[in-house]
Coordinates of C-alpha atoms and ligand atoms in Angstrom, one line a residue:
M1 CA 15.9 -9.7 34.2
S2 CA 15.0 -12.5 31.7
L3 CA 15.7 -15.9 31.3
G4 CA 15.9 -18.4 28.7
V5 CA 14.0 -21.3 27.6
R6 CA 16.5 -23.3 29.8
G7 CA 16.1 -21.0 33.0
R8 CA 12.8 -20.8 32.9
L9 CA 12.2 -24.7 32.2
F10 CA 14.3 -24.9 35.4
V11 CA 12.8 -22.8 37.7
V12 CA 9.3 -24.6 36.6
S13 CA 10.8 -27.7 37.7
V14 CA 12.0 -26.6 41.0
A15 CA 8.8 -25.1 42.0
L16 CA 6.9 -28.1 41.0
I17 CA 9.0 -30.4 43.0
L18 CA 8.7 -27.8 45.7
V19 CA 5.0 -27.6 45.6
V20 CA 4.3 -31.5 45.5
G21 CA 7.3 -32.4 48.2
L22 CA 5.6 -30.1 50.2
T23 CA 2.2 -30.7 50.0
S24 CA 2.3 -34.5 49.8
G25 CA 5.0 -34.0 53.0
A26 CA 2.0 -32.2 55.2
Y27 CA -0.4 -34.7 53.9
L28 CA 1.9 -37.4 54.6
E29 CA 2.6 -36.0 58.1
N30 CA -1.0 -35.5 58.7
Q31 CA -2.2 -38.9 57.8
L32 CA 1.3 -40.4 59.7
R33 CA 0.1 -38.5 63.1
R34 CA -3.4 -39.6 62.7
L35 CA -2.4 -43.4 62.0
L36 CA -0.2 -43.5 65.2
M37 CA -2.6 -41.6 67.3
A38 CA -5.2 -43.8 66.4
R39 CA -2.9 -47.0 67.0
I40 CA -2.0 -45.2 70.6
E41 CA -5.9 -45.2 71.2
T42 CA -6.3 -48.6 70.6
E43 CA -3.5 -49.9 72.6
L44 CA -4.6 -48.1 75.3
H45 CA -8.0 -49.2 75.1
R46 CA -7.2 -52.5 75.1
H47 CA -4.8 -51.6 78.6
A48 CA -7.9 -49.6 80.1
L49 CA -9.8 -53.1 79.2
T50 CA -7.4 -55.5 80.8
A51 CA -6.9 -53.1 83.8
R52 CA -10.6 -53.1 84.7
E53 CA -10.8 -56.6 84.2
L54 CA -7.7 -56.5 87.4
F55 CA -9.5 -54.0 89.6
R56 CA -12.9 -55.3 89.1
S57 CA -11.5 -58.7 91.1
L58 CA -10.2 -56.6 93.8
N59 CA -11.6 -57.1 97.2
D60 CA -11.4 -53.6 98.8
W61 CA -12.3 -50.6 96.5
S62 CA -12.5 -48.4 99.9
T63 CA -9.1 -46.8 99.8
P64 CA -6.2 -45.8 97.5
A65 CA -4.1 -47.7 99.3
T66 CA -5.3 -51.1 97.6
I67 CA -6.2 -49.5 94.5
D68 CA -2.7 -47.7 93.9
P69 CA -0.1 -50.2 94.2
L70 CA -2.2 -52.3 91.7
A71 CA -1.7 -49.5 89.2
D72 CA 1.5 -49.0 89.6
R73 CA 2.1 -52.7 88.7
L74 CA -0.4 -52.4 85.9
S75 CA 1.5 -49.3 84.6
Q76 CA 4.7 -51.1 84.4
A77 CA 3.4 -54.2 82.4
A78 CA 1.4 -52.0 79.8
S79 CA 4.0 -49.2 80.0
A80 CA 1.0 -46.8 80.4
R81 CA -0.1 -44.2 82.9
V82 CA -3.0 -45.9 85.0
T83 CA -5.5 -44.0 87.0
V84 CA -8.6 -44.7 88.9
I85 CA -11.3 -42.4 89.1
A86 CA -14.5 -43.1 91.3
Q87 CA -17.9 -42.0 90.2
N88 CA -17.6 -38.8 92.3
G89 CA -14.1 -37.7 90.7
T90 CA -12.0 -38.9 93.9
V91 CA -8.7 -40.5 92.5
L92 CA -8.4 -43.7 93.8
G93 CA -4.9 -44.9 92.1
D94 CA -2.4 -43.4 89.9
S95 CA 0.3 -45.1 88.5
A96 CA 2.2 -42.1 88.5
L97 CA 1.9 -40.9 91.7
T98 CA 2.5 -42.2 95.3
V99 CA -0.8 -42.9 97.8
E100 CA 0.1 -39.9 99.4
Q101 CA 0.0 -37.5 96.5
V102 CA -2.9 -39.9 94.8
R103 CA -4.8 -38.7 98.7
Q104 CA -4.3 -34.7 97.4
L105 CA -5.5 -35.1 94.0
D106 CA -7.8 -32.5 93.1
N107 CA -11.3 -33.6 91.4
H108 CA -11.7 -36.1 88.4
G109 CA -14.7 -35.8 87.7
S110 CA -15.1 -32.8 85.6
R111 CA -12.3 -34.3 83.3
P112 CA -14.0 -34.9 79.3
E113 CA -12.5 -38.7 79.0
V114 CA -14.2 -39.4 82.4
V115 CA -17.4 -37.4 81.8
A116 CA -17.5 -39.3 77.9
A117 CA -16.4 -43.0 79.8
L118 CA -19.6 -42.9 82.2
A119 CA -22.0 -42.0 80.0
S120 CA -21.0 -43.9 76.7
G121 CA -18.7 -46.6 77.8
R122 CA -15.9 -44.7 76.3
G123 CA -13.8 -41.7 76.9
V124 CA -11.1 -40.3 75.0
A125 CA -8.8 -36.8 75.3
R126 CA -5.7 -35.2 74.4
R127 CA -4.3 -32.5 76.5
F128 CA -1.2 -31.6 78.6
S129 CA -0.7 -32.9 81.8
A130 CA -0.1 -30.5 84.4
T131 CA 0.7 -33.5 86.8
L132 CA 3.5 -34.5 84.1
R133 CA 4.2 -31.7 82.0
T134 CA 3.5 -33.3 79.1
D135 CA 1.0 -33.8 75.9
M136 CA -0.9 -37.1 76.6
L137 CA -3.9 -38.9 75.7
Y138 CA -6.2 -40.3 77.8
V139 CA -8.6 -43.5 77.3
A140 CA -11.2 -44.2 79.7
V141 CA -13.6 -46.6 80.4
P142 CA -16.3 -46.9 83.2
L143 CA -16.1 -50.0 85.5
A144 CA -19.1 -51.4 87.6
R145 CA -18.7 -53.2 90.9
G146 CA -21.7 -54.1 92.5
D147 CA -23.7 -50.6 93.2
A148 CA -20.2 -48.7 92.8
L149 CA -19.5 -47.1 89.4
A150 CA -15.7 -46.2 88.7
V151 CA -13.2 -45.0 85.4
V152 CA -10.4 -46.9 84.8
R153 CA -8.2 -44.3 82.7
A154 CA -4.8 -44.9 80.8
A155 CA -2.8 -42.6 79.5
T156 CA 0.2 -42.5 78.0
P157 CA 3.0 -39.3 76.5
L158 CA 2.4 -38.1 73.4
D159 CA 6.2 -37.5 72.5
E160 CA 6.9 -40.9 71.0
I161 CA 4.9 -39.3 67.9
E162 CA 7.2 -36.6 67.3
P163 CA 10.3 -38.7 66.4
V164 CA 8.8 -41.2 63.9
V165 CA 7.2 -37.6 62.7
N166 CA 10.9 -36.2 62.2
Q167 CA 12.3 -39.4 60.9
L168 CA 9.1 -39.2 58.4
R169 CA 10.0 -35.5 57.8
V170 CA 13.9 -36.7 57.1
L171 CA 13.2 -39.5 54.7
L172 CA 10.5 -36.7 52.7
G173 CA 13.4 -34.1 52.6
V174 CA 16.3 -36.9 51.4
A175 CA 13.7 -38.0 48.9
G176 CA 12.9 -34.4 47.7
L177 CA 16.7 -33.6 47.4
L178 CA 17.3 -36.4 45.5
G179 CA 14.2 -35.6 43.4
L180 CA 15.4 -31.8 42.6
A181 CA 18.8 -33.5 41.7
I182 CA 16.7 -35.2 39.0
A183 CA 14.7 -32.7 37.9
V184 CA 17.7 -30.2 37.6
F185 CA 19.7 -32.4 35.4
M186 CA 16.3 -33.8 33.6
S187 CA 15.3 -30.4 33.0
G188 CA 18.5 -29.4 32.1
L189 CA 19.0 -32.0 29.2
A190 CA 15.3 -31.4 28.4
S191 CA 16.0 -27.7 27.9
H192 CA 18.8 -28.2 26.3
F193 CA 17.5 -30.9 23.6
L194 CA 14.7 -28.1 23.3
S195 CA 16.3 -25.0 23.2
R196 CA 18.5 -26.6 20.3
T197 CA 15.3 -27.4 18.3
L198 CA 14.1 -23.7 19.2
R199 CA 17.4 -22.1 18.3
S200 CA 17.7 -23.8 15.0
L201 CA 13.5 -22.7 14.6
V202 CA 14.5 -19.6 15.5
E203 CA 17.5 -19.2 12.9
R204 CA 15.6 -20.6 10.2
A205 CA 13.0 -18.0 11.0
S206 CA 15.1 -15.1 11.1
A207 CA 16.8 -16.3 7.8
M208 CA 13.7 -16.6 6.0
A209 CA 12.6 -13.0 7.7
A210 CA 15.9 -11.8 6.1
G211 CA 14.5 -12.6 2.9
A212 CA 15.3 -16.3 2.3
R213 CA 12.2 -16.7 0.5
Q214 CA 12.9 -20.4 -0.5
Q215 CA 13.9 -21.7 2.6
R216 CA 11.8 -23.9 4.8
I217 CA 12.0 -25.8 8.3
A218 CA 12.7 -29.5 8.1
V219 CA 9.0 -30.5 10.3
A220 CA 11.1 -33.3 12.4
T221 CA 8.3 -33.9 14.7
T222 CA 4.4 -34.1 15.6
D223 CA 4.7 -32.2 18.5
E224 CA 4.2 -28.4 19.2
I225 CA 7.4 -27.4 17.8
G226 CA 6.6 -29.6 14.8
G227 CA 3.3 -28.1 14.5
L228 CA 5.3 -24.2 14.9
A229 CA 7.5 -25.0 12.4
G230 CA 4.4 -26.1 10.0
S231 CA 2.9 -23.0 10.7
L232 CA 6.3 -20.9 10.2
N233 CA 6.4 -22.8 6.8
R234 CA 2.7 -22.2 5.7
M235 CA 3.1 -18.4 6.9
A236 CA 6.4 -18.4 4.6
E237 CA 4.4 -19.8 1.6
D238 CA 2.0 -17.6 2.3
L239 CA 3.9 -14.8 2.7
E240 CA 6.2 -15.5 -0.4
Q241 CA 2.6 -15.9 -2.6
A242 CA 1.8 -12.4 -0.8
V243 CA 5.3 -10.6 -1.9
T244 CA 4.6 -12.5 -5.3
T245 CA 1.0 -11.1 -6.0
L246 CA 1.8 -7.3 -4.5
A247 CA 4.7 -7.6 -7.1
T248 CA 2.9 -8.8 -9.7
E249 CA 0.6 -6.0 -9.2
R250 CA 3.4 -3.0 -8.5
D251 CA 4.7 -4.0 -12.0
R252 CA 1.3 -4.0 -13.9
F253 CA 1.0 -0.4 -11.3
A254 CA 4.3 0.6 -12.8
A255 CA 3.9 -0.5 -16.6
V256 CA 0.4 1.2 -16.5
L257 CA 1.7 4.2 -15.0
E258 CA 4.6 4.5 -17.1
G259 CA 2.5 3.9 -20.5
L260 CA -0.3 6.7 -19.3
A261 CA 0.6 9.4 -21.8
D262 CA -0.5 12.0 -18.6
A263 CA 1.9 13.1 -16.3
I264 CA 1.5 11.9 -12.7
L265 CA 2.7 13.1 -9.3
A266 CA 1.8 11.5 -5.6
L267 CA 2.4 14.0 -3.3
D268 CA 2.6 12.8 0.4
A269 CA 0.8 14.4 3.7
E270 CA 3.8 17.3 3.6
Q271 CA 2.9 17.7 -0.1
R272 CA 6.5 16.1 -0.8
I273 CA 6.8 14.4 -4.1
I274 CA 6.5 10.6 -4.0
L275 CA 6.2 9.2 -7.3
V276 CA 6.4 10.6 -10.8
N277 CA 5.9 9.0 -14.2
R278 CA 7.8 9.3 -17.0
A279 CA 5.3 11.5 -18.8
A280 CA 5.6 13.9 -16.0
L281 CA 9.7 13.8 -16.3
T282 CA 9.2 14.7 -20.0
L283 CA 6.4 17.5 -19.5
L284 CA 8.4 19.1 -16.4
D285 CA 12.1 18.9 -18.6
L286 CA 13.5 16.8 -15.6
T287 CA 15.6 14.3 -16.0
E288 CA 15.9 12.7 -12.3
P289 CA 12.8 12.0 -10.6
P290 CA 12.7 14.8 -8.1
L291 CA 11.5 12.5 -5.4
G292 CA 11.9 14.1 -1.9
R293 CA 11.6 17.7 -3.1
T294 CA 8.4 19.5 -2.5
L295 CA 5.8 20.4 -5.1
L296 CA 6.2 23.9 -5.4
E297 CA 10.0 23.4 -5.4
T298 CA 9.6 21.3 -8.6
I299 CA 6.8 23.0 -10.3
R300 CA 6.8 26.9 -9.6
V301 CA 3.2 27.6 -9.8
P302 CA 1.2 29.5 -6.9
V303 CA -2.2 28.0 -8.6
L304 CA -1.5 24.5 -8.7
Q305 CA -0.4 24.7 -4.3
D306 CA -3.7 26.7 -3.8
L307 CA -5.3 23.6 -5.9
V308 CA -3.8 21.1 -3.4
A309 CA -4.3 22.6 -0.2
Q310 CA -7.7 23.0 -1.3
A311 CA -8.1 19.7 -2.4
Q312 CA -6.7 18.5 1.2
D313 CA -10.6 19.6 2.1
G314 CA -11.8 16.3 0.4
T315 CA -13.3 17.9 -3.0
P316 CA -11.1 16.7 -6.0
S317 CA -10.8 20.1 -8.4
T318 CA -9.3 21.0 -11.5
T319 CA -7.6 24.2 -13.0
E320 CA -5.5 24.8 -16.4
F321 CA -2.2 27.2 -16.4
D322 CA 1.1 27.7 -17.9
L323 CA 3.5 25.7 -17.5
P324 CA 6.7 27.6 -17.2
T325 CA 9.1 25.4 -18.9
A326 CA 11.8 25.8 -21.7
T327 CA 8.7 25.3 -24.3
T328 CA 5.6 27.0 -21.8
R329 CA 2.9 23.7 -22.0
R330 CA -0.9 24.4 -21.0
V331 CA -1.9 21.8 -18.8
L332 CA -5.1 21.0 -17.2
A333 CA -4.4 19.7 -13.7
S334 CA -6.7 17.6 -11.4
V335 CA -5.9 16.9 -7.9
T336 CA -7.1 13.9 -6.2
P337 CA -7.0 14.0 -2.6
Q338 CA -6.5 10.6 -0.7
Q339 CA -8.1 11.1 2.9
L340 CA -6.9 8.4 4.8
T341 CA -3.5 9.2 4.1
G342 CA -3.4 13.0 3.4
S343 CA -1.5 12.6 0.5
S344 CA -2.7 13.5 -3.1
V345 CA -2.2 12.5 -6.6
I346 CA -1.9 15.5 -9.3
V347 CA -3.0 14.0 -13.1
L348 CA -1.3 17.1 -15.5
H349 CA -3.1 16.7 -18.8
D350 CA -1.1 18.4 -21.9
V351 CA -3.8 20.0 -23.3
T352 CA -1.4 22.6 -25.7
E353 CA -2.2 21.3 -29.0
L354 CA -5.6 20.9 -28.3
R355 CA -5.7 24.5 -26.8
R356 CA -3.7 25.4 -30.3
L357 CA -6.3 23.5 -32.6
E358 CA -9.2 25.4 -30.9
T359 CA -7.5 28.5 -31.7
I360 CA -7.0 27.7 -35.5
R361 CA -11.1 26.5 -35.3
R362 CA -12.0 29.7 -33.6
D363 CA -9.2 32.0 -36.3
F364 CA -10.6 29.8 -39.3
V365 CA -14.4 30.2 -38.9
T366 CA -13.3 34.0 -38.4
N367 CA -11.1 34.2 -41.1
V368 CA -13.7 32.3 -43.1
S369 CA -16.2 35.0 -42.5
H370 CA -13.9 37.8 -42.8
E371 CA -13.5 36.4 -46.2
L372 CA -17.2 35.6 -47.2
R373 CA -18.2 39.0 -45.8
T374 CA -17.1 41.1 -48.9
P375 CA -17.5 39.4 -51.9
V376 CA -21.2 38.3 -50.6
S377 CA -21.7 42.1 -49.5
V378 CA -20.9 43.4 -52.8
I379 CA -22.8 40.9 -54.5
R380 CA -25.5 41.9 -52.3
A381 CA -25.1 45.8 -52.7
N382 CA -24.9 45.7 -56.5
A383 CA -27.9 43.4 -56.6
E384 CA -29.8 45.6 -54.7
T385 CA -28.9 48.6 -56.4
L386 CA -29.9 47.4 -59.9
L387 CA -33.1 46.0 -58.3
L388 CA -34.7 48.9 -56.9
S389 CA -32.8 51.5 -59.1
P390 CA -32.4 50.0 -62.7
L391 CA -29.7 52.0 -64.3
E392 CA -30.1 53.9 -67.6
D393 CA -26.5 53.5 -68.5
A394 CA -25.5 50.3 -70.0
A395 CA -21.8 50.8 -69.7
E396 CA -22.8 51.6 -65.8
T397 CA -25.2 48.6 -65.6
R398 CA -22.5 46.4 -67.1
E399 CA -19.7 47.6 -64.9
F400 CA -21.9 46.6 -61.8
L401 CA -22.6 43.2 -63.0
E402 CA -19.2 42.8 -64.2
A403 CA -18.2 43.5 -60.3
L404 CA -21.0 41.1 -59.1
L405 CA -19.4 38.6 -61.2
R406 CA -16.0 39.2 -60.3
Q407 CA -17.1 39.0 -56.5
A408 CA -19.3 35.7 -57.3
D409 CA -16.0 34.3 -59.1
R410 CA -14.3 34.9 -55.8
L411 CA -16.7 33.3 -53.9
A412 CA -16.7 30.1 -55.9
R413 CA -12.7 30.3 -55.8
I414 CA -12.9 30.8 -51.9
V415 CA -15.7 27.8 -51.5
A416 CA -13.8 25.7 -53.9
D417 CA -10.4 26.4 -52.2
L418 CA -11.9 25.6 -48.7
L419 CA -13.3 22.1 -49.9
E420 CA -10.5 21.1 -51.5
L421 CA -8.3 21.6 -48.4
A422 CA -11.1 19.9 -46.2
Q423 CA -11.1 17.1 -48.9
I424 CA -7.4 16.7 -48.4
E425 CA -7.7 17.1 -44.6
A426 CA -10.4 14.3 -44.1
E427 CA -8.1 12.3 -46.4
Q428 CA -11.0 12.2 -48.9
Y429 CA -8.9 13.2 -51.8
Q430 CA -8.2 10.1 -53.6
L431 CA -4.2 10.6 -54.3
H432 CA -2.7 7.9 -57.0
L433 CA 0.7 7.9 -55.8
E434 CA 2.9 6.5 -59.2
P435 CA 6.2 7.9 -60.5
V436 CA 5.2 11.0 -62.0
L437 CA 7.7 12.8 -64.9
I438 CA 8.2 16.6 -63.3
A439 CA 9.1 18.4 -66.3
P440 CA 5.8 17.8 -68.2
A441 CA 3.9 19.1 -65.2
V442 CA 6.0 22.1 -64.8
Q443 CA 5.0 22.5 -68.4
R444 CA 1.5 22.3 -68.7
A445 CA 1.4 25.2 -65.4
L446 CA 3.7 27.3 -67.3
E447 CA 1.6 27.3 -70.0
V448 CA -1.8 28.3 -67.7
V449 CA 0.0 31.4 -66.0
D450 CA 1.6 32.2 -69.8
Q451 CA -0.9 35.2 -70.7
D452 CA 0.2 36.8 -67.2
R453 CA 3.8 36.0 -66.9
K454 CA 4.0 37.7 -70.4
A455 CA 1.7 40.6 -69.2
K456 CA 4.2 41.4 -67.0
G457 CA 7.1 40.8 -69.0
L458 CA 8.6 37.6 -66.7
S459 CA 10.9 35.7 -68.1
V460 CA 11.6 31.9 -67.0
D461 CA 14.5 29.7 -66.8
L462 CA 13.6 26.5 -66.8
A463 CA 16.5 23.5 -65.1
V464 CA 14.1 20.3 -64.9
P465 CA 16.0 17.4 -66.0
P466 CA 13.7 15.6 -68.8
G467 CA 13.8 12.4 -66.8
L468 CA 13.8 13.5 -63.1
S469 CA 10.3 12.1 -61.7
A470 CA 8.6 11.8 -58.3
Q471 CA 6.5 9.3 -56.4
A472 CA 3.5 11.4 -56.6
D473 CA -0.2 12.3 -57.8
A474 CA 0.0 13.7 -61.1
D475 CA -3.3 16.1 -60.5
A476 CA -2.2 17.2 -57.2
L477 CA 1.7 17.8 -58.0
D478 CA 0.1 19.4 -61.4
Q479 CA -1.6 21.9 -58.7
I480 CA 1.1 22.2 -56.4
I481 CA 3.4 23.6 -59.5
L482 CA 0.4 25.9 -61.1
N483 CA -0.2 27.4 -57.3
L484 CA 3.7 28.0 -56.7
L485 CA 4.2 29.4 -60.2
D486 CA 0.8 31.3 -59.8
N487 CA 2.0 33.1 -56.9
A488 CA 5.6 33.8 -58.4
V489 CA 4.2 35.5 -61.1
K490 CA 0.9 37.0 -58.9
Y491 CA 3.5 39.0 -56.6
M492 CA 6.7 39.8 -59.0
L493 CA 7.4 42.7 -60.5
A494 CA 7.3 43.9 -63.8
D495 CA 9.9 42.2 -66.1
G496 CA 11.3 40.2 -63.1
H497 CA 13.3 36.9 -63.8
L498 CA 11.7 33.4 -62.7
A499 CA 13.7 30.2 -62.4
I500 CA 12.0 27.0 -62.0
R501 CA 14.5 23.7 -60.9
G502 CA 14.6 20.1 -60.4
S503 CA 16.7 18.0 -58.9
V504 CA 17.4 14.6 -57.4
E505 CA 18.7 14.8 -53.7
P506 CA 19.6 11.8 -51.1
G507 CA 16.2 10.2 -50.5
H508 CA 14.0 12.5 -52.8
V509 CA 13.3 14.6 -55.4
R510 CA 13.3 18.4 -55.1
I511 CA 11.3 21.4 -56.5
E512 CA 12.3 25.2 -56.9
V513 CA 10.2 27.6 -57.8
A514 CA 12.2 31.3 -57.5
D515 CA 11.5 34.7 -58.1
D516 CA 13.3 37.9 -57.5
G517 CA 10.1 39.5 -56.5
P518 CA 9.5 41.3 -53.1
G519 CA 10.7 38.2 -50.9
I520 CA 9.1 37.2 -47.7
A521 CA 10.0 38.4 -44.1
P522 CA 12.0 35.5 -42.1
H523 CA 8.9 35.8 -39.3
N524 CA 6.0 35.2 -42.1
R525 CA 8.0 32.5 -43.9
D526 CA 6.0 29.5 -41.8
R527 CA 3.1 31.2 -41.5
I528 CA 2.5 31.9 -45.2
F529 CA 1.4 28.1 -45.2
E530 CA -1.5 28.7 -42.9
R531 CA -5.0 29.3 -44.6
F532 CA -5.9 33.1 -45.0
Y533 CA -2.3 34.1 -43.6
R534 CA -1.2 36.8 -46.1
V535 CA 1.6 39.1 -45.9
D536 CA -0.3 41.8 -48.0
T537 CA -4.1 41.3 -47.6
G538 CA -5.1 44.2 -50.2
R539 CA -2.1 43.0 -52.6
S540 CA -3.7 39.8 -52.4
R541 CA -6.7 40.7 -52.9
H542 CA -6.4 42.7 -55.6
E543 CA -4.5 39.7 -57.4
G544 CA -7.4 37.7 -56.9
G545 CA -6.0 35.6 -53.9
T546 CA -8.1 33.5 -51.6
G547 CA -5.2 33.0 -49.4
L548 CA -5.5 29.5 -49.6
G549 CA -3.3 28.4 -51.9
L550 CA -0.1 27.8 -50.0
A551 CA -2.2 25.8 -47.3
I552 CA -3.5 23.7 -50.4
V553 CA 0.1 22.8 -51.2
K554 CA 1.5 22.0 -48.0
H555 CA -1.3 19.5 -47.2
L556 CA -0.7 17.9 -50.5
V557 CA 2.8 17.6 -50.3
L558 CA 2.7 16.1 -46.8
A559 CA -0.6 13.3 -48.0
M560 CA 2.3 12.6 -50.6
H561 CA 5.1 12.1 -48.0
G562 CA 6.8 15.4 -48.9
E563 CA 7.8 18.5 -47.4
V564 CA 7.5 22.1 -48.3
G565 CA 9.1 25.3 -47.3
V566 CA 10.4 29.2 -48.6
E567 CA 13.7 30.9 -48.2
A568 CA 15.1 33.8 -49.4
A569 CA 16.9 34.1 -52.6
T570 CA 19.6 36.4 -53.6
P571 CA 19.8 39.1 -54.1
R572 CA 16.2 39.2 -53.1
G573 CA 13.0 37.5 -53.8
S574 CA 12.1 33.9 -52.5
I575 CA 12.4 30.5 -52.9
F576 CA 9.6 28.1 -52.9
W577 CA 10.7 24.4 -52.5
V578 CA 9.2 21.1 -52.3
T579 CA 10.4 17.6 -51.6
L580 CA 8.9 14.6 -52.8
P581 CA 9.6 10.7 -52.7
L582 CA 11.9 8.7 -55.0
P583 CA 9.9 7.0 -57.6
T584 CA 9.9 3.2 -57.0
Ligands
ADP1 P1 -3.1 34.2 -51.4 O1 -4.1 33.7 -52.4 O2 -3.5 35.2 -51.2 O3 -1.9 34.1 -52.9 P2 -1.5 31.9 -51.1 O4 -1.7 30.9 -49.8 O5 -0.9 31.4 -52.2 O6 -2.9 33.2 -50.7 O7 0.1 32.6 -50.6 C1 -0.5 33.3 -49.0 C2 0.9 34.4 -49.3 O8 2.3 34.2 -49.3 C3 0.5 35.5 -50.0 O9 -0.9 36.5 -49.8 C4 1.3 36.4 -49.8 O10 1.5 37.8 -49.5 C5 3.0 35.8 -49.9 N1 3.4 35.5 -51.2 C6 3.3 34.0 -52.0 N2 3.9 33.7 -52.7 C7 4.6 34.7 -52.7 C8 5.8 35.2 -53.7 N3 6.3 33.9 -54.2 N4 6.0 35.9 -53.2 C9 6.0 37.0 -52.3 N5 4.9 36.7 -51.3 C10 4.3 35.4 -51.7

């Protein structure tokens, strides 16, 4: 059973009153008894002394017949029992008994009060009197008469003490009941006020706990309740401050998390996802955060599962794998365990681009070495041949030397193209962007390829408006058009038809070089802009191509904020197109 504040206060005050009432009652009763005894004893002593004086004046001491009647008279006057006992213990007179009865009494010499009176001049004893069948107080004094020695004893029953004590008990009982009633009333009143204050305190504190963080308790008093209210207010302030700090920290953490380019997933001890950032949603092709789902449900990659299990042993670990999403991504995953909670944090770093670039670099090195190997080995072989056994035949020697020169030229072209590409990529190629007329640039390029074009019997259809210009670098534009024209002439079949067109489209200028040559299969259309990528390697080499021309075109166009591409022409051939910004 649980008592409220009111009930507890009541019980405490009643208990207090009972304890105080009972202990003080017991103490008072004891004191009263002692006081009454002391008074009775003093009175008896006085009676005994008075009786001694009277007995001393008696002439005949020999027989109770003379002493007993005097004892009776004295007893009546003093309302106490008076007894005279000879030194040998013989009772000589007793106010409570007749002379006859006195003669038959037993020896009183061993009574404690008699012994004490004879020894020290005063004897007091309390005991149950077998003669009178009641509790008695005896006070004895010695009586000397000549050589004879006797004891005069006064006694009174103690039954008069009890009524007085009972009276006191009644008084105390009434006072106790009165106190109890007052205590009940006062404690009720106090607990009413106290519980009202406490109730309002509890209500406010509950409101504060429920979220009304701005609310404060009015501190009306300086007592414990006032102190409690003050403490609650301080606690609420501290709490509010802590909540604000935590919220700021959380927001900062969320901002950092959301701002991270890496995907972050936090798992609980059961490997359920408890937190993901935006980068993770993007990487995993998810629209909703997969909170509460298991890792395996979300990312079906057993190797990642193994990694997390391995991390539970406390070792942070990493691994790389392909994510089975719509566009396969290569990711580097690292798992950091939180040993205290058994949870773990997974960081997924998208390395697709990095790995692609690594592959390109590796391929590039392979391609460059491959491209350089042929001319270098031809030059070396020819030079060795000429050096070791000079040829007799001048024509043959010339052939060797011409081949040597051709390969040296080829080497020089490759190196020059590579250098140029590297310069464009490193943004060291100084582009001076300005409005440049297209038609003259086309004209200049046509002149360069004129000889080869005519040799192949190719016709040209020129449709570039004379005033058409683009925001470009003049040299770069020359090189772009020349590369495209050069390719067209190189790969077109004899008597083919070549068309160069220029036009203005919304937001840019478009230049097209169309041929009716062999064309380019769709799967090769993107790749021919890569370094060293050729559709037909033998033919390209034969034509003196380096495999770098279109890569240079692409980089130059991009550097000038344009675009480049190739599409199929009808009925056959290819259309290489370039867009460039309009002049500003
Ligand atoms: P290359 O020095 O080999 O010509 P490019 O980078 O200029 O190198 O061209 C890459 C490849 O694209 C060529 O090897 C060729 O196979 C193909 N190509 C370029 N232009 C044409 C075209 N007009 N018609 C057909 N194929 C072409």
